Amino acid sequence: MDSAFEESVAGGFDELTTGEQEAVLAMAGTSHEQAVKGVKVYQTIVRWALMVGVFLMPLLFLPWTTNVLEMNKGLLVLAVAGTGLIAWLLALVSSGRFAWRPNVFDKGVLAILGATVVATVFSMSRFNSLFGTASNLAGSLMIIAAFSVIYFLIVNSVEDEGRTLTNLITASLSLVFLFGFLQIVGFHIFKYLNISVLKFADSSAFNSVGSVNGLGVLAAICLPLLGGSKQKVSIFKYLNIIGTVVAIAILVVINWWVLWTIAIVGMAGWITFESLVNQKFSISRFIVPMTVIVIGVFLMVVNFNLSVIKSGLPTEIAPSFGLSSEVTKSALKESMATGYGPTMFSMAFDKYGASKLIDSTLSNAKFFAGTSEVFNAVVGGGLVMVLALLVMVWAMIQGVIRFIRDKQAVRRTNAQYIWTTLVAVVAAFLLYPFNMTLMFMAYLVLALAVLSLWGNVSKEYDAEHNIAVSLASSLGFIGGLILVLVGAFFGISAYIADAQYAKALTEQDIDKASANLVSAVNWNNQSDAYYRTASQAALGLLSQELNKKADPADTQQTARIQNYMGSAINLAKKATELGPRESLNWNNLGNIYQNLLGLVGGVDALSASAYEKASELRPGDPTFFNSIGNLYLTQSQMLRQAASGNKDSAQLIQQANESLVLAETNFKKAVDMSPNFGLAIYNLGIVYDQQNKLPEAIKQLEKIAPFNNDQPNLLFQLGLLYYRNDEKDKAFNTLQQVLVLQPNYSNALWYLALIYEERKDIPNAIVQVKKILAIEANKDNQTVLDKLSQLEAGQVPPNKGINQEPI
């Protein structure tokens, strides 16, 4: 048969005998039939991958990673995009043909993908922009590329104009909203399953989307999709009804203006697009949107609050719109063309937003996203991303024009509900930062919008008879395969690394935690967060080694100590090399050096330098100067201890005093930055105390005492300063306040007894001493017993007790 087939090609079909012609035709028919079957198999794989991904994406969470939602959803997206792309390319190679639905949205998707690529190349942290982090994944290049692939696969592989995918996503969303609502009201499903690894789900704040507000945003976006889809009597119809009711219930419970704004924009879009489709007004078509608008406006006006339910929900903290806007403008001034890089909002906020939080309860807060996804996109991509977003806006305008003109396609596909959802997505993009689920919904709705208008339009390309198409498809196959393999390798590696990192964070045994961190670094050696944590683990191992009892037989202890010190420093320095613009890395390096005071010479200057670098990256944050102050305060105390009985004591005391001056300088810098920074004020008081400047020390503690009148330790320190400064009446009143807060505070009782003793009020002095002895820890304290004996014998010393130490 093969010989006959070759002859037919070489010599011409007509020259063959009748039998040979029949054999050739039979073989060609079989070959064609097998090719068609192969193509259908690959196309089926593509569709099943898309269906599984669409259904699972909003629902999926797994317990093995640091972020039970984002990392797992990211791996799912990569799996769907990779599987679908390979199958689509194999179908292309097998058949030599492929169908393409040209539409205006392709340009917008490609523009955003291209802008993300450019911004990643010039990113402040290229690796994090490329692969993202566990807490900030949706805007990374890898995920945006995967979403883009999924968009193109849906647009060019789905044949039923998106009906199946619409059914699957609405069913999935209905389950998501039902689960989320039950969690909010306190009915925790997984609690009754008693599965230890799902313990994190026993919380009213947990759902499969993200934060409670994130769940509300998804509900607001998807109301048109759930409430407007026309279904036959089936399980999908009932799920849509349940989903619509529960989504509205979630909005009512949260009752946040952002959610209602998104929902109302969607409902206004519903009314508009429905009116464009059906010229005749029918109240029945607008019951759902009008009801939502009325409920939303009413609840916002009356400020309705279900405090019984909401009291159990955490407050979501985010920078204001004004602050996010200011950070965005400043970031653009610094890097106008390409911004800071995808997922790099936190770096921009550190530099331009942290100083605005001074003297607030959020002064130490680190924000990884702006108030809306627009800010994240512009900070991450600069003007390149702005242009890409404008291309997408232009595409949407062109799409609306086609919607108005092509009434037949709209009526056939119920496109008005898809486009209404797309309008709500745009509103959400302007008002809230997107996580994995919200970003996925944006790309999915965009693809469904294309299918609703271009679903029956397709252009077929023949790769076998067109050299350009053939070359492009061949290169595309090779490039696509390489991209999938590379993406799969790094995606799986990052996932395994994060799972090991999660184990390390929950492990109580420092040795096991260190082993897990080593494994995490081996799987992903580009994460600065892993190196930061590993450096702290090495510090923990060092502390453990130093606290061991000396064993003469252990000849390797010194080597281990040296190894742990070196590892701690090198790991912390590696983090700064991977993320030189990340303030957390420099703060960690400063902390490592600070903890090695007394063990390694010269680390004081290195520590201060690292803290100062962190302050440059996050200007306006007073905690770094407070850390430098603590560094020199600790050094001063160590030098004073070393001076005791040392022949060079005078020199050591002088060095200690110099360290105290440096500590004072840096604490003052912190207080100048943040006049209400209580910790720095308290530390400044300690410095003045050690400098024997008691009035100045008292003045510092008096600043913060009114705001900490429930802190017995602070009040005791103030009372002790009053006592040492011979302000006995103030000391007496302050110590009594301490005992109101903590009646068994031994040292407060001790000094109160001394004051009574000095006042010749021996009975009350005896009462205080007996209270000390009544405390289990002090019943055999010889100093207290001696004092009781003296008081009972009437032996009151003539001198005052100002210099007596606490017991």
GROMACS .gro file of C-alpha atoms in nm, residues 641-785:
model
  145
  641GLN     CA    1   2.861   4.533   8.253
  642ALA     CA    2   3.201   4.464   8.098
  643ALA     CA    3   3.353   4.759   8.292
  644SER     CA    4   3.280   4.597   8.627
  645GLY     CA    5   3.615   4.477   8.764
  646ASN     CA    6   3.794   4.547   8.436
  647LYS     CA    7   4.129   4.727   8.436
  648ASP     CA    8   4.008   4.937   8.139
  649SER     CA    9   3.684   5.027   8.313
  650ALA     CA   10   3.729   5.403   8.261
  651GLN     CA   11   3.762   5.358   7.885
  652LEU     CA   12   3.465   5.121   7.874
  653ILE     CA   13   3.250   5.363   8.075
  654GLN     CA   14   3.343   5.641   7.833
  655GLN     CA   15   3.243   5.421   7.539
  656ALA     CA   16   2.916   5.336   7.717
  657ASN     CA   17   2.843   5.706   7.761
  658GLU     CA   18   2.916   5.768   7.393
  659SER     CA   19   2.675   5.487   7.301
  660LEU     CA   20   2.413   5.648   7.525
  661VAL     CA   21   2.454   5.975   7.335
  662LEU     CA   22   2.404   5.793   7.004
  663ALA     CA   23   2.098   5.619   7.147
  664GLU     CA   24   1.958   5.953   7.262
  665THR     CA   25   2.016   6.106   6.918
  666ASN     CA   26   1.831   5.830   6.735
  667PHE     CA   27   1.542   5.810   6.981
  668LYS     CA   28   1.501   6.185   6.937
  669LYS     CA   29   1.493   6.138   6.557
  670ALA     CA   30   1.217   5.881   6.599
  671VAL     CA   31   1.021   6.112   6.829
  672ASP     CA   32   1.069   6.408   6.595
  673MET     CA   33   0.923   6.198   6.313
  674SER     CA   34   0.636   6.075   6.526
  675PRO     CA   35   0.573   6.284   6.839
  676ASN     CA   36   0.328   6.021   6.966
  677PHE     CA   37   0.560   5.723   6.915
  678GLY     CA   38   0.526   5.586   7.267
  679LEU     CA   39   0.798   5.322   7.246
  680ALA     CA   40   1.065   5.571   7.138
  681ILE     CA   41   0.953   5.816   7.408
  682TYR     CA   42   0.979   5.542   7.669
  683ASN     CA   43   1.323   5.440   7.545
  684LEU     CA   44   1.437   5.800   7.555
  685GLY     CA   45   1.328   5.805   7.917
  686ILE     CA   46   1.548   5.501   7.984
  687VAL     CA   47   1.846   5.681   7.829
  688TYR     CA   48   1.791   5.986   8.049
  689ASP     CA   49   1.756   5.758   8.350
  690GLN     CA   50   2.091   5.594   8.274
  691GLN     CA   51   2.243   5.939   8.228
  692ASN     CA   52   2.106   6.031   8.574
  693LYS     CA   53   1.884   6.297   8.419
  694LEU     CA   54   1.584   6.200   8.630
  695PRO     CA   55   1.367   6.510   8.559
  696GLU     CA   56   1.408   6.455   8.182
  697ALA     CA   57   1.335   6.084   8.220
  698ILE     CA   58   1.021   6.161   8.420
  699LYS     CA   59   0.910   6.412   8.157
  700GLN     CA   60   0.928   6.144   7.884
  701LEU     CA   61   0.723   5.888   8.078
  702GLU     CA   62   0.469   6.153   8.178
  703LYS     CA   63   0.404   6.214   7.807
  704ILE     CA   64   0.286   5.857   7.748
  705ALA     CA   65   0.143   5.762   8.089
  706PRO     CA   66  -0.204   5.917   8.025
  707PHE     CA   67  -0.242   5.703   7.713
  708ASN     CA   68  -0.121   5.387   7.890
  709ASN     CA   69  -0.296   5.408   8.226
  710ASP     CA   70  -0.383   5.040   8.196
  711GLN     CA   71  -0.016   4.936   8.179
  712PRO     CA   72   0.112   4.857   8.531
  713ASN     CA   73   0.474   4.810   8.421
  714LEU     CA   74   0.495   5.156   8.268
  715LEU     CA   75   0.329   5.317   8.568
  716PHE     CA   76   0.565   5.134   8.802
  717GLN     CA   77   0.866   5.269   8.609
  718LEU     CA   78   0.723   5.619   8.642
  719GLY     CA   79   0.655   5.568   9.012
  720LEU     CA   80   1.010   5.441   9.060
  721LEU     CA   81   1.148   5.752   8.889
  722TYR     CA   82   0.936   5.973   9.115
  723TYR     CA   83   1.067   5.782   9.415
  724ARG     CA   84   1.432   5.815   9.308
  725ASN     CA   85   1.381   6.185   9.233
  726ASP     CA   86   1.249   6.231   9.589
  727GLU     CA   87   0.895   6.310   9.470
  728LYS     CA   88   0.743   6.072   9.722
  729ASP     CA   89   0.383   6.193   9.705
  730LYS     CA   90   0.372   6.139   9.327
  731ALA     CA   91   0.545   5.805   9.372
  732PHE     CA   92   0.291   5.706   9.639
  733ASN     CA   93  -0.009   5.789   9.417
  734THR     CA   94   0.139   5.624   9.109
  735LEU     CA   95   0.227   5.303   9.296
  736GLN     CA   96  -0.124   5.283   9.434
  737GLN     CA   97  -0.255   5.312   9.077
  738VAL     CA   98  -0.027   5.021   8.982
  739LEU     CA   99  -0.173   4.809   9.261
  740VAL     CA  100  -0.527   4.886   9.148
  741LEU     CA  101  -0.435   4.738   8.809
  742GLN     CA  102  -0.228   4.450   8.950
  743PRO     CA  103  -0.273   4.392   9.326
  744ASN     CA  104   0.007   4.133   9.342
  745TYR     CA  105   0.275   4.354   9.186
  746SER     CA  106   0.557   4.273   9.430
  747ASN     CA  107   0.790   4.564   9.353
  748ALA     CA  108   0.508   4.819   9.374
  749LEU     CA  109   0.418   4.677   9.718
  750TRP     CA  110   0.785   4.694   9.819
  751TYR     CA  111   0.831   5.062   9.735
  752LEU     CA  112   0.494   5.149   9.882
  753ALA     CA  113   0.609   4.983  10.206
  754LEU     CA  114   0.928   5.193  10.197
  755ILE     CA  115   0.726   5.513  10.158
  756TYR     CA  116   0.502   5.413  10.451
  757GLU     CA  117   0.817   5.335  10.649
  758GLU     CA  118   0.963   5.679  10.576
  759ARG     CA  119   0.633   5.836  10.680
  760LYS     CA  120   0.659   5.645  11.013
  761ASP     CA  121   0.337   5.463  10.923
  762ILE     CA  122   0.472   5.124  11.035
  763PRO     CA  123   0.136   4.936  11.045
  764ASN     CA  124   0.068   5.009  10.677
  765ALA     CA  125   0.429   4.928  10.587
  766ILE     CA  126   0.386   4.589  10.759
  767VAL     CA  127   0.061   4.530  10.566
  768GLN     CA  128   0.241   4.584  10.232
  769VAL     CA  129   0.530   4.354  10.327
  770LYS     CA  130   0.291   4.079  10.438
  771LYS     CA  131   0.111   4.109  10.101
  772ILE     CA  132   0.446   4.046   9.930
  773LEU     CA  133   0.505   3.734  10.140
  774ALA     CA  134   0.153   3.612  10.065
  775ILE     CA  135   0.254   3.580   9.699
  776GLU     CA  136   0.373   3.226   9.637
  777ALA     CA  137   0.691   3.330   9.459
  778ASN     CA  138   0.801   3.550   9.753
  779LYS     CA  139   0.708   3.346  10.062
  780ASP     CA  140   1.072   3.250  10.131
  781ASN     CA  141   1.235   3.575  10.014
  782GLN     CA  142   1.492   3.651  10.282
  783THR     CA  143   1.510   4.022  10.204
  784VAL     CA  144   1.137   4.059  10.258
  785LEU     CA  145   1.145   3.844  10.573
   0.00000   0.00000   0.00000
